[in-house]
Amino acid sequence: MFRMLIAAALALVLTACKPAAETAAPAANVVDTRDVPDPNSYATPDTVRIQHLVLDLRADMVARTLAGSAELHLKWADEKARELVLDTRDLQIGGVQGFDGKTWKTLPYRLDAADAVLGSALRIKLPSALPRVRIRYSTVPQASGLQWLTPEMTSSKQPFMFSQSQAIHARSWVPLQDTPGVRFTYDARIRTDAGLMALMSADNDPKAVRDGDYRFSMPQKIPSYLLAIAVGDVVFKPISSRSGVWAEPGVADAAAAEFADTEKMIQVAEKLYGPYQWGRYDMLILPASFPFGGMENPRLSFITPTVIVGDKSLTSLIAHELAHSWSGNLVTNSSWKDIWLNEGFTSYVENRIVEQVYGRELADMENVISQAGLAETLKNTPPADQVLALPPLAGRDPDEALSDVAYIKGQWFLMFLEQRFGRETFDAFLRHWFTTHAFTSSHSTEFERFLTVELLEKHPGKASIGEVREWLHDPGIPSSAKPAVSTRFDAVDKAQAQWLAGDVPAGDLAGNGWGTQEWVRFLERMPPAITVAQATELDAALHFSGTPNPEIAQRWYPLTVRSGYTTARPAMEKFLTAIGRRKLIMPIYGELAKSEEGRAFAAAVFEKARPGYHPITSASVTEALKAPAPEAQQP
Ligand code: BES
Ligand code: ZN
């Protein structure tokens, strides 16, 4: 009920604000960061904005808490305001103080009842528009934005903790304005066990003395979802003078070798879109429970170890997280409805880096794979969620609104523009977008205006506003889209047809010199099910069950489920318990959940795997394994 009231109130505010944002378009080159309010935050950025954050926290690896204080430096737009509203989720608030320029005084506050998606608004009463407020607090062990791993769950056999703030989980470990429309700088002091290293999305020092007391500074303004912390037994291996990997000792050498092309990637991106603006670019290799492939925390991307396969074939993930240093971290969506501005642009930039570093053939193969994935996604996506410029996500969890539409349709839109305007023009345009909007948050309306003025009107006759609007506002893929093609995949498809027809034995396929992408294509283009004899033949010749390559595993195991090839189950179970990356394991759980027997098997595996999963992953698996609702009764 309370949620509905909020939603109704927001809807009113939104309709009231919308015309202003659309009609009062400023002249070209003036950055318009105004947008409708972010419904996924209780904060009131039109009244007050956090400018700087000072964290002083102790990471207790046994109690599984971060405890201490967050000091917020505030800039008030409304000097008459007497309330500061912050986002929190499951935080234990110890007290609030305000600084009036001379002394700190205790302030009254109220913590609202929790909303399942948004958490609790922390409402602080102020005697005046104070410049600083300090909150003493502690997190809970189940904080949605943190995962605490026991020693058995890591390769170093030491405790490990890491954050995942995107989209709206920063509020579960820091009380703040948890909206990408607000940017701030930060300093932090983190204390933890001596011998463990603490790292943040800040100026990590490869030579820091491991005394359990670490200080950080992030002098560039970032949105809250890029606030990040990790504590564990990690060591540093340099790749270049400004880049390197942090990883548990047993993983560090393999990681540095796998990601040896990182400096090359930075240089390619810089040549296209301007200087890398964040100082160092390091990567932290997390334990296998990390629920994502990568997270673009500034200066320190968080990376799954599952892409370390020995042949660099999955390093487009690094290109992706690095690309966010321009698309996303420099120019951010001001609320989650416009996440395609982050992820679609990044997928485009990622593919340009891959093309430059590894060649056109790999870039083409990756595009064909992702466009096929998008086609699958669209089959199960309601039309309203197939548009790039989504309506405000009031009452929705932004994590659920995330899909291939933002990533791949978004990328495809930029590829369409590139094809119409030519690389030279389009590259200059994109660079101009990043440069003029650096360190701001923006939205689809602003991008559409910028595109119209800076590209369409300056180069008339190449693409119409109607075509652009179709990409942004209509469901599906516009007819103006040119699908990606790959000649290498033509050969894979041919070989596959021959194998399926029984003309070529599986053993011969091994001699084709295929890499990861070809095998992915081979498995994805299979008929829905093959015979047990065929599965047995493939497995004997190609050893798919137990493969160390998770992109292959992710496609092979669901095929074995559909085909009734239960021999793969022990290896499948091992995969599901060893890895917590959502994208890799959800297709398998999803396939198992389709039959009652499969669901029971999946539930048993989940029970064993769950202690090692991140809360985000556990929530997804729980949802997937829910018994289907009974069929509606026919009248
Ligand atoms: N920023 C995303 C991860 C993310 C998005 C986390 C939204 C929470 C909410 C990251 O850059 C990303 O896209 N990761 C992908 C890898 C990429 C190569 C597509 C992933 O984790 O799979
Ligand atoms: Zn991304």
Tab-separated table of N, CA and C in Angstrom, residues 445-546:
chain	number	residue	atom	x	y	z
A	445	THR	N	16.822	11.741	-23.257
A	445	THR	CA	16.309	12.959	-23.894
A	445	THR	C	17.468	13.867	-24.293
A	446	GLU	N	18.431	13.975	-23.389
A	446	GLU	CA	19.602	14.807	-23.676
A	446	GLU	C	20.418	14.205	-24.820
A	447	PHE	N	20.555	12.890	-24.832
A	447	PHE	CA	21.332	12.282	-25.909
A	447	PHE	C	20.629	12.467	-27.249
A	448	GLU	N	19.338	12.322	-27.255
A	448	GLU	CA	18.587	12.485	-28.510
A	448	GLU	C	18.761	13.910	-29.054
A	449	ARG	N	18.732	14.876	-28.138
A	449	ARG	CA	18.918	16.268	-28.551
A	449	ARG	C	20.335	16.490	-29.093
A	450	PHE	N	21.310	15.976	-28.369
A	450	PHE	CA	22.715	16.124	-28.760
A	450	PHE	C	22.962	15.467	-30.119
A	451	LEU	N	22.394	14.296	-30.298
A	451	LEU	CA	22.539	13.552	-31.550
A	451	LEU	C	21.920	14.321	-32.714
A	452	THR	N	20.749	14.888	-32.458
A	452	THR	CA	20.060	15.634	-33.501
A	452	THR	C	20.903	16.828	-33.943
A	453	VAL	N	21.393	17.591	-32.959
A	453	VAL	CA	22.116	18.817	-33.265
A	453	VAL	C	23.521	18.523	-33.805
A	454	GLU	N	24.204	17.589	-33.171
A	454	GLU	CA	25.627	17.384	-33.473
A	454	GLU	C	25.893	16.399	-34.613
A	455	LEU	N	24.913	15.569	-34.929
A	455	LEU	CA	25.169	14.578	-35.988
A	455	LEU	C	24.159	14.713	-37.133
A	456	LEU	N	22.881	14.569	-36.807
A	456	LEU	CA	21.865	14.569	-37.869
A	456	LEU	C	21.835	15.890	-38.635
A	457	GLU	N	21.820	17.005	-37.900
A	457	GLU	CA	21.699	18.302	-38.572
A	457	GLU	C	23.004	18.741	-39.225
A	458	LYS	N	24.137	18.297	-38.674
A	458	LYS	CA	25.425	18.680	-39.274
A	458	LYS	C	25.752	17.856	-40.515
A	459	HIS	N	25.130	16.689	-40.628
A	459	HIS	CA	25.394	15.811	-41.778
A	459	HIS	C	24.064	15.345	-42.352
A	460	PRO	N	23.340	16.265	-42.981
A	460	PRO	CA	21.975	15.929	-43.390
A	460	PRO	C	21.942	14.816	-44.448
A	461	GLY	N	20.820	14.104	-44.447
A	461	GLY	CA	20.595	13.093	-45.477
A	461	GLY	C	21.138	11.712	-45.151
A	462	LYS	N	21.789	11.550	-44.011
A	462	LYS	CA	22.387	10.233	-43.686
A	462	LYS	C	21.437	9.355	-42.872
A	463	ALA	N	20.756	9.975	-41.923
A	463	ALA	CA	19.781	9.231	-41.114
A	463	ALA	C	18.721	10.231	-40.680
A	464	SER	N	17.478	9.752	-40.587
A	464	SER	CA	16.405	10.684	-40.240
A	464	SER	C	16.105	10.606	-38.745
A	465	ILE	N	15.488	11.668	-38.238
A	465	ILE	CA	15.089	11.674	-36.824
A	465	ILE	C	14.068	10.565	-36.575
A	466	GLY	N	13.274	10.256	-37.600
A	466	GLY	CA	12.302	9.164	-37.468
A	466	GLY	C	13.006	7.840	-37.208
A	467	GLU	N	14.092	7.599	-37.950
A	467	GLU	CA	14.846	6.348	-37.737
A	467	GLU	C	15.446	6.309	-36.338
A	468	VAL	N	15.998	7.441	-35.914
A	468	VAL	CA	16.593	7.520	-34.578
A	468	VAL	C	15.544	7.270	-33.508
A	469	ARG	N	14.401	7.886	-33.673
A	469	ARG	CA	13.352	7.733	-32.658
A	469	ARG	C	12.825	6.295	-32.604
A	470	GLU	N	12.829	5.634	-33.756
A	470	GLU	CA	12.402	4.232	-33.774
A	470	GLU	C	13.366	3.391	-32.917
A	471	TRP	N	14.667	3.620	-33.069
A	471	TRP	CA	15.650	2.890	-32.259
A	471	TRP	C	15.436	3.162	-30.764
A	472	LEU	N	15.177	4.425	-30.426
A	472	LEU	CA	15.107	4.789	-29.010
A	472	LEU	C	13.786	4.418	-28.348
A	473	HIS	N	12.698	4.556	-29.096
A	473	HIS	CA	11.390	4.525	-28.430
A	473	HIS	C	10.477	3.380	-28.850
A	474	ASP	N	10.853	2.622	-29.883
A	474	ASP	CA	9.968	1.535	-30.325
A	474	ASP	C	10.515	0.177	-29.884
A	475	PRO	N	9.612	-0.786	-29.672
A	475	PRO	CA	10.088	-2.131	-29.328
A	475	PRO	C	10.707	-2.824	-30.545
A	476	GLY	N	11.438	-3.898	-30.290
A	476	GLY	CA	12.000	-4.694	-31.385
A	476	GLY	C	13.223	-4.057	-32.019
A	477	ILE	N	13.668	-4.670	-33.120
A	477	ILE	CA	14.843	-4.179	-33.830
A	477	ILE	C	14.370	-3.505	-35.119
A	478	PRO	N	14.722	-2.233	-35.316
A	478	PRO	CA	14.260	-1.516	-36.515
A	478	PRO	C	14.725	-2.203	-37.802
A	479	SER	N	13.963	-2.012	-38.874
A	479	SER	CA	14.340	-2.645	-40.146
A	479	SER	C	15.614	-2.016	-40.718
A	480	SER	N	15.994	-0.844	-40.192
A	480	SER	CA	17.236	-0.213	-40.676
A	480	SER	C	18.483	-0.899	-40.116
A	481	ALA	N	18.307	-1.884	-39.220
A	481	ALA	CA	19.455	-2.555	-38.591
A	481	ALA	C	20.104	-3.536	-39.556
A	482	LYS	N	21.428	-3.474	-39.639
A	482	LYS	CA	22.150	-4.461	-40.459
A	482	LYS	C	22.704	-5.541	-39.533
A	483	PRO	N	22.241	-6.783	-39.663
A	483	PRO	CA	22.748	-7.828	-38.761
A	483	PRO	C	24.242	-8.077	-38.978
A	484	ALA	N	24.931	-8.428	-37.901
A	484	ALA	CA	26.351	-8.762	-38.000
A	484	ALA	C	26.498	-10.086	-38.748
A	485	VAL	N	27.577	-10.234	-39.493
A	485	VAL	CA	27.840	-11.504	-40.177
A	485	VAL	C	29.267	-11.961	-39.888
A	486	SER	N	29.445	-13.278	-39.911
A	486	SER	CA	30.776	-13.835	-39.660
A	486	SER	C	31.027	-14.983	-40.629
A	487	THR	N	32.050	-14.839	-41.453
A	487	THR	CA	32.360	-15.908	-42.410
A	487	THR	C	32.884	-17.142	-41.681
A	488	ARG	N	33.575	-16.923	-40.558
A	488	ARG	CA	34.064	-18.076	-39.792
A	488	ARG	C	32.910	-18.940	-39.314
A	489	PHE	N	31.831	-18.292	-38.941
A	489	PHE	CA	30.680	-19.052	-38.459
A	489	PHE	C	30.002	-19.824	-39.591
A	490	ASP	N	30.126	-19.341	-40.815
A	490	ASP	CA	29.554	-20.103	-41.933
A	490	ASP	C	30.192	-21.492	-41.968
A	491	ALA	N	31.499	-21.517	-41.729
A	491	ALA	CA	32.216	-22.805	-41.737
A	491	ALA	C	31.771	-23.684	-40.572
A	492	VAL	N	31.540	-23.054	-39.403
A	492	VAL	CA	31.084	-23.817	-38.230
A	492	VAL	C	29.713	-24.431	-38.525
A	493	ASP	N	28.834	-23.623	-39.081
A	493	ASP	CA	27.473	-24.101	-39.350
A	493	ASP	C	27.498	-25.283	-40.322
A	494	LYS	N	28.399	-25.196	-41.302
A	494	LYS	CA	28.500	-26.261	-42.294
A	494	LYS	C	28.987	-27.560	-41.635
A	495	ALA	N	30.018	-27.423	-40.822
A	495	ALA	CA	30.561	-28.607	-40.149
A	495	ALA	C	29.523	-29.221	-39.212
A	496	GLN	N	28.776	-28.352	-38.569
A	496	GLN	CA	27.756	-28.852	-37.640
A	496	GLN	C	26.675	-29.641	-38.377
A	497	ALA	N	26.245	-29.106	-39.514
A	497	ALA	CA	25.220	-29.796	-40.311
A	497	ALA	C	25.735	-31.171	-40.733
A	498	GLN	N	27.015	-31.232	-41.106
A	498	GLN	CA	27.590	-32.521	-41.525
A	498	GLN	C	27.630	-33.511	-40.365
A	499	TRP	N	27.975	-32.994	-39.176
A	499	TRP	CA	28.010	-33.888	-38.013
A	499	TRP	C	26.606	-34.388	-37.665
A	500	LEU	N	25.635	-33.464	-37.667
A	500	LEU	CA	24.258	-33.840	-37.330
A	500	LEU	C	23.706	-34.868	-38.322
A	501	ALA	N	24.130	-34.750	-39.582
A	501	ALA	CA	23.647	-35.679	-40.612
A	501	ALA	C	24.372	-37.021	-40.535
A	502	GLY	N	25.396	-37.083	-39.671
A	502	GLY	CA	26.143	-38.332	-39.534
A	502	GLY	C	27.222	-38.486	-40.592
A	503	ASP	N	27.522	-37.413	-41.325
A	503	ASP	CA	28.524	-37.495	-42.392
A	503	ASP	C	29.956	-37.327	-41.895
A	504	VAL	N	30.102	-36.699	-40.714
A	504	VAL	CA	31.441	-36.435	-40.169
A	504	VAL	C	31.442	-36.848	-38.698
A	505	PRO	N	32.424	-37.613	-38.230
A	505	PRO	CA	32.447	-37.965	-36.802
A	505	PRO	C	32.891	-36.788	-35.938
A	506	ALA	N	32.442	-36.778	-34.668
A	506	ALA	CA	32.768	-35.662	-33.766
A	506	ALA	C	34.280	-35.484	-33.628
A	507	GLY	N	35.002	-36.591	-33.680
A	507	GLY	CA	36.455	-36.524	-33.553
A	507	GLY	C	37.086	-35.601	-34.590
A	508	ASP	N	36.512	-35.547	-35.790
A	508	ASP	CA	37.071	-34.696	-36.847
A	508	ASP	C	36.900	-33.208	-36.548
A	509	LEU	N	35.879	-32.878	-35.755
A	509	LEU	CA	35.614	-31.461	-35.466
A	509	LEU	C	36.764	-30.838	-34.676
A	510	ALA	N	37.398	-31.664	-33.864
A	510	ALA	CA	38.491	-31.157	-33.022
A	510	ALA	C	39.632	-30.606	-33.867
A	511	GLY	N	39.762	-31.094	-35.077
A	511	GLY	CA	40.874	-30.662	-35.925
A	511	GLY	C	40.629	-29.360	-36.671
A	512	ASN	N	39.481	-28.716	-36.419
A	512	ASN	CA	39.156	-27.500	-37.170
A	512	ASN	C	39.866	-26.251	-36.663
A	513	GLY	N	40.538	-26.375	-35.531
A	513	GLY	CA	41.251	-25.212	-34.983
A	513	GLY	C	40.307	-24.137	-34.461
A	514	TRP	N	39.154	-24.560	-33.996
A	514	TRP	CA	38.199	-23.573	-33.505
A	514	TRP	C	38.600	-23.014	-32.145
A	515	GLY	N	38.242	-21.761	-31.920
A	515	GLY	CA	38.432	-21.138	-30.613
A	515	GLY	C	37.108	-21.106	-29.857
A	516	THR	N	37.113	-20.438	-28.718
A	516	THR	CA	35.918	-20.385	-27.863
A	516	THR	C	34.671	-19.976	-28.642
A	517	GLN	N	34.786	-18.907	-29.439
A	517	GLN	CA	33.586	-18.371	-30.095
A	517	GLN	C	32.984	-19.379	-31.070
A	518	GLU	N	33.837	-20.114	-31.808
A	518	GLU	CA	33.311	-21.114	-32.737
A	518	GLU	C	32.583	-22.239	-31.989
A	519	TRP	N	33.156	-22.666	-30.863
A	519	TRP	CA	32.483	-23.716	-30.088
A	519	TRP	C	31.170	-23.215	-29.512
A	520	VAL	N	31.144	-21.955	-29.104
A	520	VAL	CA	29.892	-21.366	-28.610
A	520	VAL	C	28.841	-21.395	-29.720
A	521	ARG	N	29.251	-21.002	-30.910
A	521	ARG	CA	28.336	-21.022	-32.051
A	521	ARG	C	27.837	-22.446	-32.319
A	522	PHE	N	28.784	-23.378	-32.299
A	522	PHE	CA	28.461	-24.782	-32.566
A	522	PHE	C	27.380	-25.267	-31.601
A	523	LEU	N	27.526	-24.938	-30.328
A	523	LEU	CA	26.578	-25.425	-29.323
A	523	LEU	C	25.257	-24.662	-29.373
A	524	GLU	N	25.345	-23.363	-29.644
A	524	GLU	CA	24.115	-22.573	-29.650
A	524	GLU	C	23.209	-22.911	-30.816
A	525	ARG	N	23.795	-23.335	-31.928
A	525	ARG	CA	22.981	-23.596	-33.118
A	525	ARG	C	22.516	-25.037	-33.207
A	526	MET	N	22.704	-25.790	-32.138
A	526	MET	CA	22.207	-27.162	-32.110
A	526	MET	C	20.687	-27.149	-32.156
A	527	PRO	N	20.088	-28.252	-32.625
A	527	PRO	CA	18.642	-28.374	-32.439
A	527	PRO	C	18.353	-28.359	-30.937
A	528	PRO	N	17.107	-28.105	-30.527
A	528	PRO	CA	16.805	-28.019	-29.088
A	528	PRO	C	17.340	-29.220	-28.312
A	529	ALA	N	17.243	-30.409	-28.875
A	529	ALA	CA	17.797	-31.592	-28.202
A	529	ALA	C	18.497	-32.475	-29.227
A	530	ILE	N	19.517	-33.207	-28.766
A	530	ILE	CA	20.167	-34.210	-29.610
A	530	ILE	C	19.956	-35.574	-28.943
A	531	THR	N	20.339	-36.651	-29.612
A	531	THR	CA	20.137	-37.970	-28.996
A	531	THR	C	21.229	-38.203	-27.947
A	532	VAL	N	20.940	-39.120	-27.032
A	532	VAL	CA	21.936	-39.453	-26.014
A	532	VAL	C	23.197	-40.000	-26.698
A	533	ALA	N	23.001	-40.744	-27.771
A	533	ALA	CA	24.158	-41.281	-28.502
A	533	ALA	C	25.006	-40.138	-29.067
A	534	GLN	N	24.344	-39.131	-29.610
A	534	GLN	CA	25.082	-37.981	-30.154
A	534	GLN	C	25.826	-37.227	-29.051
A	535	ALA	N	25.131	-37.032	-27.914
A	535	ALA	CA	25.766	-36.327	-26.791
A	535	ALA	C	26.975	-37.107	-26.291
A	536	THR	N	26.813	-38.422	-26.233
A	536	THR	CA	27.916	-39.279	-25.768
A	536	THR	C	29.099	-39.171	-26.728
A	537	GLU	N	28.811	-39.166	-28.013
A	537	GLU	CA	29.883	-39.077	-29.016
A	537	GLU	C	30.623	-37.737	-28.896
A	538	LEU	N	29.848	-36.667	-28.774
A	538	LEU	CA	30.469	-35.334	-28.644
A	538	LEU	C	31.364	-35.269	-27.408
A	539	ASP	N	30.814	-35.772	-26.305
A	539	ASP	CA	31.523	-35.658	-25.035
A	539	ASP	C	32.821	-36.484	-25.046
A	540	ALA	N	32.738	-37.672	-25.666
A	540	ALA	CA	33.918	-38.537	-25.723
A	540	ALA	C	35.014	-37.874	-26.560
A	541	ALA	N	34.595	-37.219	-27.652
A	541	ALA	CA	35.589	-36.636	-28.559
A	541	ALA	C	36.075	-35.265	-28.097
A	542	LEU	N	35.197	-34.486	-27.481
A	542	LEU	CA	35.524	-33.069	-27.237
A	542	LEU	C	35.575	-32.685	-25.760
A	543	HIS	N	35.203	-33.611	-24.891
A	543	HIS	CA	35.314	-33.406	-23.434
A	543	HIS	C	34.620	-32.129	-22.964
A	544	PHE	N	33.389	-31.934	-23.396
A	544	PHE	CA	32.642	-30.744	-22.963
A	544	PHE	C	32.317	-30.809	-21.465
A	545	SER	N	31.899	-31.993	-20.978
A	545	SER	CA	31.602	-32.096	-19.546
A	545	SER	C	32.899	-31.898	-18.771
A	546	GLY	N	32.865	-30.973	-17.836
A	546	GLY	CA	34.078	-30.678	-17.071
A	546	GLY	C	34.995	-29.674	-17.756
